[in-house]
mmCIF file of C-alpha atoms in Angstrom:
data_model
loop_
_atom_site.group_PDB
_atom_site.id
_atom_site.type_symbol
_atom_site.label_atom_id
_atom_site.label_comp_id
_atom_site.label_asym_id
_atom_site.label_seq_id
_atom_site.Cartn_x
_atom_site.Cartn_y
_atom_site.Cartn_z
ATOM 1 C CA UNK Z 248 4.247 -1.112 -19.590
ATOM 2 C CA UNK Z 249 1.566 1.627 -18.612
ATOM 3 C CA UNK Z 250 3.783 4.680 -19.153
ATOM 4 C CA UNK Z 251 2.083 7.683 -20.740
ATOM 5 C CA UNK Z 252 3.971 10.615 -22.864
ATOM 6 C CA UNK Z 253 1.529 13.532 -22.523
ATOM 7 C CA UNK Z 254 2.525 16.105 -24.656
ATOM 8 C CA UNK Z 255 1.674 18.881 -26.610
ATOM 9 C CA UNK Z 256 2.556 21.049 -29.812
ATOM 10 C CA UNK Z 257 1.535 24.762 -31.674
ATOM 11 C CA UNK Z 258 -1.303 23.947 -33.985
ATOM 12 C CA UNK Z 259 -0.196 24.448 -37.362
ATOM 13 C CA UNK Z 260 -2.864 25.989 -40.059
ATOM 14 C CA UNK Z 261 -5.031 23.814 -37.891
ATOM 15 C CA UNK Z 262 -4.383 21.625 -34.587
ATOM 16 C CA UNK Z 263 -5.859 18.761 -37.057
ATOM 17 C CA UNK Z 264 -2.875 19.126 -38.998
ATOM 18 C CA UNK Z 265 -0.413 19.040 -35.945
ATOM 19 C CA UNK Z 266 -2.094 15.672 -35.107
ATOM 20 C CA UNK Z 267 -1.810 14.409 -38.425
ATOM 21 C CA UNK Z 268 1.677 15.205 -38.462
ATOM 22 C CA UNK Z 269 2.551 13.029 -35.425
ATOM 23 C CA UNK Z 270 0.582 10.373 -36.636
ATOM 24 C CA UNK Z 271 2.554 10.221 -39.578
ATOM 25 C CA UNK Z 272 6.163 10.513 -37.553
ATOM 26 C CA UNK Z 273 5.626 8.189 -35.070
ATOM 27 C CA UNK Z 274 2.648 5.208 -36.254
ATOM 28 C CA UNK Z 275 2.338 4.682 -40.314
ATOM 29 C CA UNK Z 276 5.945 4.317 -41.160
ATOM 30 C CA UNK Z 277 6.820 2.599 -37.577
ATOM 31 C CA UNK Z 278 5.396 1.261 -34.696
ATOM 32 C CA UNK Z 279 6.998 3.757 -31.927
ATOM 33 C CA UNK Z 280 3.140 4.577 -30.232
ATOM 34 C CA UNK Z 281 0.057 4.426 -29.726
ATOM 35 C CA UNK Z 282 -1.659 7.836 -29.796
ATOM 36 C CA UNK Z 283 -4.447 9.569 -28.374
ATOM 37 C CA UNK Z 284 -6.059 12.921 -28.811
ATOM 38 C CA UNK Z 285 -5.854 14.615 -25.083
ATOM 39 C CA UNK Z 286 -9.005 16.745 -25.067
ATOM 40 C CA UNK Z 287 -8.354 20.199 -22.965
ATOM 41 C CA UNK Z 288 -11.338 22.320 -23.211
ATOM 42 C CA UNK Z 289 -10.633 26.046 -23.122
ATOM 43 C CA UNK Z 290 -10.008 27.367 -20.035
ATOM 44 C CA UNK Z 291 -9.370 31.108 -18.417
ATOM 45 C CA UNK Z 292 -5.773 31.945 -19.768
ATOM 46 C CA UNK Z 293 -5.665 34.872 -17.009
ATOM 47 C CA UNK Z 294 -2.455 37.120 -17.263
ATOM 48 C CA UNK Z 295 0.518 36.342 -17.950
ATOM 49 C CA UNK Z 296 2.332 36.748 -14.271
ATOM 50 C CA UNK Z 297 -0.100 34.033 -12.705
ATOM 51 C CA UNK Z 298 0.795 31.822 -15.376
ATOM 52 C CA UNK Z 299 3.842 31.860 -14.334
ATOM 53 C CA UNK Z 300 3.594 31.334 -11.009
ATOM 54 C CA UNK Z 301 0.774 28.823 -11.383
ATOM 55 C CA UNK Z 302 2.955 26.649 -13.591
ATOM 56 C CA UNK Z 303 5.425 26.190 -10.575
ATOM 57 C CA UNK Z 304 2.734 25.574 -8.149
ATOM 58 C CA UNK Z 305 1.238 22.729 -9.929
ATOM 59 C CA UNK Z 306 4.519 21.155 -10.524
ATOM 60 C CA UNK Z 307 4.398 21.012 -6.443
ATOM 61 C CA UNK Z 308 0.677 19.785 -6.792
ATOM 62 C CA UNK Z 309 1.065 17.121 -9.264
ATOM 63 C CA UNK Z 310 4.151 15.976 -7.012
ATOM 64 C CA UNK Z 311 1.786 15.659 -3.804
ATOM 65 C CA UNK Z 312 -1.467 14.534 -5.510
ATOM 66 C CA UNK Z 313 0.636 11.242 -7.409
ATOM 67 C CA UNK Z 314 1.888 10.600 -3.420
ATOM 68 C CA UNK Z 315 -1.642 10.437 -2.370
ATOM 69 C CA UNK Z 316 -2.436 8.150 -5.178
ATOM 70 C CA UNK Z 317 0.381 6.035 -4.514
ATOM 71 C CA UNK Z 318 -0.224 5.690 -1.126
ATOM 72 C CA UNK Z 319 -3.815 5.246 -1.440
ATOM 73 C CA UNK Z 320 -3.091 2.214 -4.168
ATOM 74 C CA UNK Z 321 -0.462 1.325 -2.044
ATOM 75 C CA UNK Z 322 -2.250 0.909 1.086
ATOM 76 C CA UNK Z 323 -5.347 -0.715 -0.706
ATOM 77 C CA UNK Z 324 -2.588 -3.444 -1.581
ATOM 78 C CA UNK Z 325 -1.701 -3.639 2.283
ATOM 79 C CA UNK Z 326 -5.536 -4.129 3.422
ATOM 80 C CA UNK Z 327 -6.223 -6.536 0.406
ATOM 81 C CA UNK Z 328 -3.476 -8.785 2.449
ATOM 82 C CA UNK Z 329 -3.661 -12.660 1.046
ATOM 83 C CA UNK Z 330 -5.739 -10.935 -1.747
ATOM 84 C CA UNK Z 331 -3.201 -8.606 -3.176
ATOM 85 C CA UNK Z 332 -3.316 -9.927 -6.913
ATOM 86 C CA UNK Z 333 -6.933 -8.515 -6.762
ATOM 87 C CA UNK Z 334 -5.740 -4.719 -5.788
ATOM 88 C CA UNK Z 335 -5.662 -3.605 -10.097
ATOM 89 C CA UNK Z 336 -8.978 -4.602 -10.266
ATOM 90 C CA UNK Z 337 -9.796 -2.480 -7.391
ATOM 91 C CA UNK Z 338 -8.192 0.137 -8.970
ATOM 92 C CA UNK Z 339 -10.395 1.783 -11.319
ATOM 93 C CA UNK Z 340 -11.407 5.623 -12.227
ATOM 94 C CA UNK Z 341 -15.067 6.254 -13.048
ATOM 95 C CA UNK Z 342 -15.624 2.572 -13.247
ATOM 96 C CA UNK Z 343 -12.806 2.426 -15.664
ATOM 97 C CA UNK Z 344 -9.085 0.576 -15.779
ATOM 98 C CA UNK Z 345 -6.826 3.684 -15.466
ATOM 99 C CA UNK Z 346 -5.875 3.222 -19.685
ATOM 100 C CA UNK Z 347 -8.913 3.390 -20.640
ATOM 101 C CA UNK Z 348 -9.286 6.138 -18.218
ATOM 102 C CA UNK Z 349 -6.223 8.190 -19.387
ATOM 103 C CA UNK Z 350 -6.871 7.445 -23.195
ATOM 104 C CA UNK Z 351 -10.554 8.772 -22.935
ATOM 105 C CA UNK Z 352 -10.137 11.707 -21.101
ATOM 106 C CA UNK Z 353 -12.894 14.209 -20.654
ATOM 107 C CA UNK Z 354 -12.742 17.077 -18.705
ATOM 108 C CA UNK Z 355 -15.088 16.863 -15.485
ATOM 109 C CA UNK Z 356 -17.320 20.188 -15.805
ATOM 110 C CA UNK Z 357 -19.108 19.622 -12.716
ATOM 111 C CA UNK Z 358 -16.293 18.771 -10.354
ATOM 112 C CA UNK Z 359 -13.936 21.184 -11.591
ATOM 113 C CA UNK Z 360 -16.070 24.547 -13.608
ATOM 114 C CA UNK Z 361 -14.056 25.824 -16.401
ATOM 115 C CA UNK Z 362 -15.426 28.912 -16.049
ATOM 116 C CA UNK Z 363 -13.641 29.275 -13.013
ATOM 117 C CA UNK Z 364 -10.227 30.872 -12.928
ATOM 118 C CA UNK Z 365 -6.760 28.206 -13.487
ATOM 119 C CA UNK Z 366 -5.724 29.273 -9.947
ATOM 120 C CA UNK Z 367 -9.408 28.433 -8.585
ATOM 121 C CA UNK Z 368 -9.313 24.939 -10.347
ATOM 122 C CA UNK Z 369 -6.037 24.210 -8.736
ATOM 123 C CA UNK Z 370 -7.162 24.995 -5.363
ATOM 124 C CA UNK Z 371 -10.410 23.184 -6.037
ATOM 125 C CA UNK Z 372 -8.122 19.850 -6.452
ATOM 126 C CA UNK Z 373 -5.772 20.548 -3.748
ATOM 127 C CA UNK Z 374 -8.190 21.055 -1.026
ATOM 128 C CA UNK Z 375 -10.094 17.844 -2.036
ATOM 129 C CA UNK Z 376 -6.326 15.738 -2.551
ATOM 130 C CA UNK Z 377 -5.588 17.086 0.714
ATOM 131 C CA UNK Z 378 -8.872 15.789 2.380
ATOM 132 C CA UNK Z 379 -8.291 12.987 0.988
ATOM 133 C CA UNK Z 380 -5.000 12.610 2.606
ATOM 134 C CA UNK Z 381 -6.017 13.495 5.657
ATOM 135 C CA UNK Z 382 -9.000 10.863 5.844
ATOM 136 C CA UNK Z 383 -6.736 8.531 4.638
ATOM 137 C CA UNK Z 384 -4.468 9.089 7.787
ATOM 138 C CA UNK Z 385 -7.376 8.730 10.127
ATOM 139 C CA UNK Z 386 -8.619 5.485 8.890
ATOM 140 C CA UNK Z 387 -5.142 3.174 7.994
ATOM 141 C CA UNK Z 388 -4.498 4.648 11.944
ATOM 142 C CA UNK Z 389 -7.570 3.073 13.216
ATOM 143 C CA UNK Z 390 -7.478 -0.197 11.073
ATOM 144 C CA UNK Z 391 -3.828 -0.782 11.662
ATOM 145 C CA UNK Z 392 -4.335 -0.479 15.225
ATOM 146 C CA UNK Z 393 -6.959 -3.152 15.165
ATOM 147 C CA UNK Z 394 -4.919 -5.061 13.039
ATOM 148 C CA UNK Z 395 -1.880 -4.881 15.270
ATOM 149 C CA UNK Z 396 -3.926 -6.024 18.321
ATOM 150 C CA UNK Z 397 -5.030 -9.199 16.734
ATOM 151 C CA UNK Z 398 -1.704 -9.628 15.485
ATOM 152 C CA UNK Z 399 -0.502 -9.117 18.750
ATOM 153 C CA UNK Z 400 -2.870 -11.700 19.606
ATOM 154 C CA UNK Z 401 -2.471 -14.436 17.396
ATOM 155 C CA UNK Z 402 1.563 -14.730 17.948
ATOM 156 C CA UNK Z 403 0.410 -14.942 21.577
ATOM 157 C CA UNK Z 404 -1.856 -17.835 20.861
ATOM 158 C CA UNK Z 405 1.274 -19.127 18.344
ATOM 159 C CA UNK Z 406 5.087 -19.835 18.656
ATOM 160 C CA UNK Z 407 6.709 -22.349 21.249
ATOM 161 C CA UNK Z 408 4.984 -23.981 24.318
ATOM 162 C CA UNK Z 409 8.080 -21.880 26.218
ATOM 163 C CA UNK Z 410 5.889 -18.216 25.692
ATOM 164 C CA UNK Z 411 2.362 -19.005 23.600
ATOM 165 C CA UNK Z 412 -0.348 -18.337 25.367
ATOM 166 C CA UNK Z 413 -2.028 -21.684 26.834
ATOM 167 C CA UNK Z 414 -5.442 -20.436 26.964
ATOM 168 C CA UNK Z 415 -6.496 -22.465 24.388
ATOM 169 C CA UNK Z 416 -4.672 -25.804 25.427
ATOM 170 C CA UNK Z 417 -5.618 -26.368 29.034
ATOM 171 C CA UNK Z 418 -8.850 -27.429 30.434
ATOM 172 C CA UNK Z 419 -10.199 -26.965 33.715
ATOM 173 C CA UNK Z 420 -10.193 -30.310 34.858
ATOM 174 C CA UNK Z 421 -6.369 -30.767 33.733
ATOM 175 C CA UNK Z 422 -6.334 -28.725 37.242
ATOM 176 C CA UNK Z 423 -6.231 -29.523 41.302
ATOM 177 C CA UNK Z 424 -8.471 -25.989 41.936
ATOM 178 C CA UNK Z 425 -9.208 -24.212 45.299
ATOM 179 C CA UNK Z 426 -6.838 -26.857 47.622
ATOM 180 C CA UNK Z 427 -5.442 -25.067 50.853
ATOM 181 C CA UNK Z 428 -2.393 -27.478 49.951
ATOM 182 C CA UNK Z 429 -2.087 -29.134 46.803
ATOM 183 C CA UNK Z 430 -1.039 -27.566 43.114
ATOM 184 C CA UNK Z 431 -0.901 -28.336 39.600
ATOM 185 C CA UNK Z 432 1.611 -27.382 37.597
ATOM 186 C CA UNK Z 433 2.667 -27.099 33.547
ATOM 187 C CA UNK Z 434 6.051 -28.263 32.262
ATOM 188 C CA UNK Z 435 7.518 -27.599 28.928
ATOM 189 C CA UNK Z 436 9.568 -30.867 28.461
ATOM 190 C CA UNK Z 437 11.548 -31.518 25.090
ATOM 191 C CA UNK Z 438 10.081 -34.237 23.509
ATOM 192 C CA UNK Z 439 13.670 -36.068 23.090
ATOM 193 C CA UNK Z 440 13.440 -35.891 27.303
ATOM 194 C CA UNK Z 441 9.783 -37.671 27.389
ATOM 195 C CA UNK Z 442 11.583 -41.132 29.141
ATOM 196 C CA UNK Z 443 13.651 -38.970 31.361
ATOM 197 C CA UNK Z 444 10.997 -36.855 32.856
ATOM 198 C CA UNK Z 445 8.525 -39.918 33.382
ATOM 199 C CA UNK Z 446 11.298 -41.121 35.116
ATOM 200 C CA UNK Z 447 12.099 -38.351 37.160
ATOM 201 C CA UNK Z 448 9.610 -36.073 37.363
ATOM 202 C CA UNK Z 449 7.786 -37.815 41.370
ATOM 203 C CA UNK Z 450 11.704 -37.175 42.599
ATOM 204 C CA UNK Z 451 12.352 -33.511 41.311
ATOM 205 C CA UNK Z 452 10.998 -32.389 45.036
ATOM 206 C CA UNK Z 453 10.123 -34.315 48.497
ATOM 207 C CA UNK Z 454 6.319 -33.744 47.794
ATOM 208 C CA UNK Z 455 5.236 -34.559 44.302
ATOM 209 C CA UNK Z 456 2.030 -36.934 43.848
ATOM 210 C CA UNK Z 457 2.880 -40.046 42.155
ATOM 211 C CA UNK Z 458 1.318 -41.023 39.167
ATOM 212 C CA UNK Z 459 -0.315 -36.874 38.529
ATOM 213 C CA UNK Z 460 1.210 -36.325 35.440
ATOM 214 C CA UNK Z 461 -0.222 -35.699 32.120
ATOM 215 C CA UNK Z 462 0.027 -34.714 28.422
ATOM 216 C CA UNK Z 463 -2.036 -32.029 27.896
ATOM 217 C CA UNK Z 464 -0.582 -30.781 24.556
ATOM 218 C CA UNK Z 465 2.670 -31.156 21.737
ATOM 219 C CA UNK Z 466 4.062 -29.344 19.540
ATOM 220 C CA UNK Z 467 7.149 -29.981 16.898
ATOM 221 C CA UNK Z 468 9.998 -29.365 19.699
ATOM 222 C CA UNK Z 469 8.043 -30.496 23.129
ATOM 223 C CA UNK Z 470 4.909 -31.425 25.313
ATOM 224 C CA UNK Z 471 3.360 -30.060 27.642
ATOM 225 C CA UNK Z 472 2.903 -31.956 30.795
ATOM 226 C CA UNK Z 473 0.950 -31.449 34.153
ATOM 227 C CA UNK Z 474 1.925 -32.309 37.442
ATOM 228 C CA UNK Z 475 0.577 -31.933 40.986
ATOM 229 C CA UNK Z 476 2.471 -31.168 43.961
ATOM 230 C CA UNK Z 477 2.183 -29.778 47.403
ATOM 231 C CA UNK Z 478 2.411 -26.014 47.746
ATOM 232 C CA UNK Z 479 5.467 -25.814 50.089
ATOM 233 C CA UNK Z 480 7.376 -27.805 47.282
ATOM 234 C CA UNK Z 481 6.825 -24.974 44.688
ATOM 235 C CA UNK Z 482 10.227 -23.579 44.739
ATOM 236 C CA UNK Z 483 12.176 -26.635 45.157
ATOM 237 C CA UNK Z 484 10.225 -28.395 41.932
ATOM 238 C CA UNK Z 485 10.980 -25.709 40.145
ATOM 239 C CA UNK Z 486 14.620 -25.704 40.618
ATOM 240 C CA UNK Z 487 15.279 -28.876 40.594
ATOM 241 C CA UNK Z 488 13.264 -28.879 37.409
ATOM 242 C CA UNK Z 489 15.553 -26.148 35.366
ATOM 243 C CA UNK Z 490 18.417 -28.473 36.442
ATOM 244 C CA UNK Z 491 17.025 -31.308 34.193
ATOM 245 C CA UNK Z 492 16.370 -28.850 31.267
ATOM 246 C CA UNK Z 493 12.299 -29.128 32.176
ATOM 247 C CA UNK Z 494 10.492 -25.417 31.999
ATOM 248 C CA UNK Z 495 7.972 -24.821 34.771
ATOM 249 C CA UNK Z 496 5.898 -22.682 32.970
ATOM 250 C CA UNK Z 497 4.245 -19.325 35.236
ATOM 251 C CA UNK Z 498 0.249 -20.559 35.265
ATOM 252 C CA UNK Z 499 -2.627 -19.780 36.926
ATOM 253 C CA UNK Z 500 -5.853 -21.365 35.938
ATOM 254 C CA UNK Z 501 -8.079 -18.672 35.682
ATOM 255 C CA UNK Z 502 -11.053 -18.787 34.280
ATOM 256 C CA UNK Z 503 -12.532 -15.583 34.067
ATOM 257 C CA UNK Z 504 -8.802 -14.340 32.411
ATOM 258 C CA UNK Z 505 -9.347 -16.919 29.921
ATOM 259 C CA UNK Z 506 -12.328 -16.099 28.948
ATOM 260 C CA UNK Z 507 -11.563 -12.824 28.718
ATOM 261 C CA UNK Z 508 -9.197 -13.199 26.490
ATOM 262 C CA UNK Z 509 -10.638 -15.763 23.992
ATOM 263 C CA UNK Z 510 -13.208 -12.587 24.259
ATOM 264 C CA UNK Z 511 -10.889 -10.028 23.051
ATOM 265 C CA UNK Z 512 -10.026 -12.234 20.402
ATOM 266 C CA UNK Z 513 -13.271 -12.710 18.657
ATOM 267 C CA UNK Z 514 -13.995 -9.142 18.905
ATOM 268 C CA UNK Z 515 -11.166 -7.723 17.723
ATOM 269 C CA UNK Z 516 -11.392 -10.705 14.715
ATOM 270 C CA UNK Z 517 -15.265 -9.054 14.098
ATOM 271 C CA UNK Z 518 -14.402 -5.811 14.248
ATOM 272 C CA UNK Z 519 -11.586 -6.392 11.904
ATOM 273 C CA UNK Z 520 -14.128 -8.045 9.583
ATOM 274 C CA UNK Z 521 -16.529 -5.263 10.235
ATOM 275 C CA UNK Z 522 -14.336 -2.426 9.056
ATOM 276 C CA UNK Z 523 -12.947 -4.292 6.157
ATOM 277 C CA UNK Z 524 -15.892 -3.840 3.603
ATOM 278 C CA UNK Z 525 -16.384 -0.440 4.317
ATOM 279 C CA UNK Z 526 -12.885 0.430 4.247
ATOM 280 C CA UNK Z 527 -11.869 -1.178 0.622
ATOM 281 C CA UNK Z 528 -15.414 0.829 -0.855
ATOM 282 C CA UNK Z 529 -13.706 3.988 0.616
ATOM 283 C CA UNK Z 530 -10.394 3.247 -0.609
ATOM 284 C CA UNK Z 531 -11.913 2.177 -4.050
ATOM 285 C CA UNK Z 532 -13.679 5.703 -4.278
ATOM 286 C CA UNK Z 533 -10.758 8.101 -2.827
ATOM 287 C CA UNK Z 534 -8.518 6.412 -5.221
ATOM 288 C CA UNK Z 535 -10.520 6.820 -8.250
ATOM 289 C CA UNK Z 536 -11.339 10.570 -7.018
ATOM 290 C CA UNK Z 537 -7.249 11.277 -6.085
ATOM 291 C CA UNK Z 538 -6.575 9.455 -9.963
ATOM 292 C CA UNK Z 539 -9.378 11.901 -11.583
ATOM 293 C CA UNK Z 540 -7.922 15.067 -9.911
ATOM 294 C CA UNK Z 541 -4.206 13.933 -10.688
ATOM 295 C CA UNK Z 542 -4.724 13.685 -14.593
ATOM 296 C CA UNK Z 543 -6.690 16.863 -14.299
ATOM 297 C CA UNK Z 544 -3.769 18.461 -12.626
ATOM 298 C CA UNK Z 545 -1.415 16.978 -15.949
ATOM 299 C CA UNK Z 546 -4.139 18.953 -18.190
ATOM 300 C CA UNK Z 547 -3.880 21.920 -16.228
ATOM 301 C CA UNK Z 548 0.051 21.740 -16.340
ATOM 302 C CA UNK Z 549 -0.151 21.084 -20.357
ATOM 303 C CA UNK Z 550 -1.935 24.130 -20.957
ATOM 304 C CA UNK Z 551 -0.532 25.948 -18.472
ATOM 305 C CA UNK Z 552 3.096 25.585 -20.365
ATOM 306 C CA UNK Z 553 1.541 25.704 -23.776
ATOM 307 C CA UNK Z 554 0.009 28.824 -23.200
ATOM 308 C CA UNK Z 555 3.599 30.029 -21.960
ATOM 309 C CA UNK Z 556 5.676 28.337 -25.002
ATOM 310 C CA UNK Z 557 3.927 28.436 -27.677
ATOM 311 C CA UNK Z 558 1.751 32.763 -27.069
ATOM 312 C CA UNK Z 559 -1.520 33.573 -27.479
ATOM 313 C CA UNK Z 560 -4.236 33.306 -29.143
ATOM 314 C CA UNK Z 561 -4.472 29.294 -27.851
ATOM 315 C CA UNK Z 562 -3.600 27.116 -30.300
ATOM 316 C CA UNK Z 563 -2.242 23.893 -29.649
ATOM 317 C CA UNK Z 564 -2.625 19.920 -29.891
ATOM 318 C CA UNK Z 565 -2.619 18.022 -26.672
ATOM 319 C CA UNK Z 566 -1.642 14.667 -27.799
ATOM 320 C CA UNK Z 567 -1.328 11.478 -25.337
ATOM 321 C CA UNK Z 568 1.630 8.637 -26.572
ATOM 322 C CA UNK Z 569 1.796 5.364 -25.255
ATOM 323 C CA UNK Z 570 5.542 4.337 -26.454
ATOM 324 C CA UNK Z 571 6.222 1.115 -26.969
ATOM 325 C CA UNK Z 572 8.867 0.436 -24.655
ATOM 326 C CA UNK Z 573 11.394 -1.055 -27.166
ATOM 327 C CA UNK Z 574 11.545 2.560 -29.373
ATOM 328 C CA UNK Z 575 11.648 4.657 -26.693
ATOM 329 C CA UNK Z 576 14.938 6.055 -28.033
ATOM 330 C CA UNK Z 577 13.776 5.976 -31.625
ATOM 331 C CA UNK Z 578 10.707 7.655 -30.599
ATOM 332 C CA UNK Z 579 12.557 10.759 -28.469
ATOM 333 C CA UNK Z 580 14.616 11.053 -31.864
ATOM 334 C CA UNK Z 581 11.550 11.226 -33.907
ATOM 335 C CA UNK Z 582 10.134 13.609 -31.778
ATOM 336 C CA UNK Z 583 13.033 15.763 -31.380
ATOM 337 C CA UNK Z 584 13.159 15.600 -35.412
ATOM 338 C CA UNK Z 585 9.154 16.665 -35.667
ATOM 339 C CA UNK Z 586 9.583 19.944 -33.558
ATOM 340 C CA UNK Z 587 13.240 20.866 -33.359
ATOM 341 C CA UNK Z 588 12.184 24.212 -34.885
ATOM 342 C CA UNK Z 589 10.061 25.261 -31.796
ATOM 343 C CA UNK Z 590 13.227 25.691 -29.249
ATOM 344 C CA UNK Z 591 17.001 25.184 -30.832
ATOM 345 C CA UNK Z 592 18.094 25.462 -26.990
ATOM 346 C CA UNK Z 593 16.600 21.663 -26.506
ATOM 347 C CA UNK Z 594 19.395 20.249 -28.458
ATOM 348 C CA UNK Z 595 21.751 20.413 -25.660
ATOM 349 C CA UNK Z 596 18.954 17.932 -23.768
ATOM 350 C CA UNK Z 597 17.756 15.338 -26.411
ATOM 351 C CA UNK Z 598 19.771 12.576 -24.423
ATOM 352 C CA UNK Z 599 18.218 13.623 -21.125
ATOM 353 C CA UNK Z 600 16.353 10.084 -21.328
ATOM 354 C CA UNK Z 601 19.225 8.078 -21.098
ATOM 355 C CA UNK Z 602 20.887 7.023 -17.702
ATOM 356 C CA UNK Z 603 24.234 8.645 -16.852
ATOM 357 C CA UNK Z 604 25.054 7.461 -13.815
ATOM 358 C CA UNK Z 605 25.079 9.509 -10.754
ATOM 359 C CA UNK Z 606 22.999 12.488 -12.758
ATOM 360 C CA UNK Z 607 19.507 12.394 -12.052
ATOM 361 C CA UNK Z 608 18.105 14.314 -15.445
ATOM 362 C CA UNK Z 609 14.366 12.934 -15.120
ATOM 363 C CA UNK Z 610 13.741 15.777 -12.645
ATOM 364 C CA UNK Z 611 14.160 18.634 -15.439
ATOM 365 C CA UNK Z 612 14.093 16.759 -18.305
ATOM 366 C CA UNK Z 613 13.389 19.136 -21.120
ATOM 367 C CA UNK Z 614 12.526 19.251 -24.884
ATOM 368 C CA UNK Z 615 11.505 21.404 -27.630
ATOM 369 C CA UNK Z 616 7.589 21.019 -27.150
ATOM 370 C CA UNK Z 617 6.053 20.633 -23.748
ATOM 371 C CA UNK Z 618 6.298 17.115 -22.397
ATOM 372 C CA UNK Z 619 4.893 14.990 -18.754
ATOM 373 C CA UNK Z 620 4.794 11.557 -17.889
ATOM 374 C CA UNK Z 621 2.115 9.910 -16.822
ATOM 375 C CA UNK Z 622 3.104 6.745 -15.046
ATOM 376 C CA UNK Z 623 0.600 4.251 -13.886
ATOM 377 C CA UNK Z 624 2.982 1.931 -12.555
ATOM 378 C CA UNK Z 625 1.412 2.862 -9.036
ATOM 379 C CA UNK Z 626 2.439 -0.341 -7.060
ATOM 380 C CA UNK Z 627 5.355 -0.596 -4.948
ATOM 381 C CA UNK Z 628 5.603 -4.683 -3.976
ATOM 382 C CA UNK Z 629 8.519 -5.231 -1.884
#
């Protein structure tokens, strides 16, 4: 269970004090979390009108930069293919599992200046999410075209003798080549038919050589059989042919199309290999980068709305609970309990955890001191 409650409360005589408060509530007498200091360092407040309208605007940021994380995580798993149990190991932020990650936080001074203003910060992250997106795009576009290609390829080269591709079956001596008047050609015969067309097959038209047939390949259902025939008998084989429930298949021994293909197929098979490595490094980075930025964003948002809640000067205690998943209840009660005092008109909303179906809460869910999730649960396996 990797689901994080970051929240945050007014700093009593001293934020140490807050903390030691909720240590208190929710670990010594019971095991409802594991806590973590969230270190915030202090940023521009700014007035009090961009507050306000930066707190909705990162709710829509947070919203779009955990999609691009998702989908980046997500489409890491897709690439990773016969692999996929290796994609959380993939997953990492500064070299770190994503816990360890979220537990530890420190603020990124370099990437994101705190001396900056809130509103510069935020557009700092979204124009680097949104790259990130949009690279993203460019790349699974070009890789799944490749992929589909050689996908494309390979059910050719699979499936029934009826429609696979028999490039890599025949060989050019299973072939009468360059006669003005004789032709060889490949019939898909059931296997439970093998007597009947041996028996059959020099009558199915007036001009079939006796004795040309041949085995060139089986699979589970049939064989594939050769036979040579005069030219002006084409049509009449043929018919004849469907008749007894044999399939002339539509050949021409090529070899220059053959080759060509078996071509295609290699290089698409390199080139798929080629763009693998550097793909999963990219994906490996942009996901740790998108990860970095989103938890930022959560920061952002807890000051943000602790600024608004709780007034001025700053003073608060961001504080980061892993619940354990069987007190989840207990530990919303406890919670509640612990900071009641900071908003009566969160009573109403204490229950907003629980299910009621048909009324989707989790969307405002609301409570006396200022509360996000932080779900790492980024993996979608269908």
């Amino acid at each position: 269970m990797t689901e994080f409650w970051l929240i945050s409360a007014p700093g009593e005589k001293t934020c140490q004090q807050t903390w030691d408060k909720l240590m208190v509530a929710t670990t010594r007498n019971n095991n409802l979390s594991a806590n973590n200091k969230f270190n915030i360092p202090d940023l521009k407040v700014g007035t009090l009108d961009v507050l306000v309208g930066l707190s909705d605007e990162l709710a829509k940021l947070d919203a779009f930069v955990e999609s691009v994380v998702k989908k980046v995580a997500q489409y890491m798993a897709d690439v990773l293919e016969d692999s996929r149990d290796k994609v959380q190991e993939n997953l990492l932020a500064n070299g770190v599992d994503l816990v360890t990650y979220i537990t530890r936080f420190q603020w990124d001074m370099a990437k994101y200046p705190i001396k900056q203003s809130l509103k510069n910060i935020s557009e700092i992250i979204s124009k680097q999410v949104t790259q990130i997106d949009n690279d993203l795009k460019a790349r699974a576009s070009a890789y799944n075209n490749l992929k589909g290609n050689l996908q494309n390829l390979e059910r050719k080269n699979a499936g029934s003798l009826l429609t696979r591709s028999l490039a890599d079956i025949v060989k050019k001596e299973d072939f009468v080549l360059d006669s003005e008047y004789l032709i060889t050609m490949l019939v898909v015969v059931p296997k439970t038919s093998y007597i009947e067309w041996q028996k059959t097959y020099e009558t199915l038209a007036e001009m079939v050589v006796p004795r040309s047939t041949n085995l060139l390949f089986e699979d589970q259902e049939s064989g594939l059989f050769s036979v040579t025939l005069f030219r002006k008998a084409i049509d009449d084989f043929r018919h004849k042919a469907r008749e007894n429930k044999f399939t002339v298949r539509d050949f021409q021994y090529n070899e220059e199309e053959l080759k060509a293909d078996k071509e295609e197929m290699t290089r698409l098979s390199t080139d798929k290999k080629k763009q693998f490595g550097p793909l999963v490094r990219w994906l490996k980075v942009n996901f740790s980068e998108a990860f970095i930025a989103w938890i930022h964003i959560k920061a952002l948002r807890v000051f943000v709305e602790s600024v608004l809640r709780y007034g001025l000067p700053v003073n608060f205690q961001a504080m980061l609970l892993q619940p354990n998943k069987k007190n989840m209840k207990k530990l919303r009660e406890v919670l509640y309990d612990l900071y009641k005092h900071l908003d009566s008109s969160a009573a109403a909303i204490i229950d907003a955890s629980m299910d009621i179906p048909g009324l989707n809460l989790s969307q405002q869910e609301y409570y006396p001191y200022v509360y996000y999730k932080i779900d790492c649960n980024l993996l979608d396996f269908k």
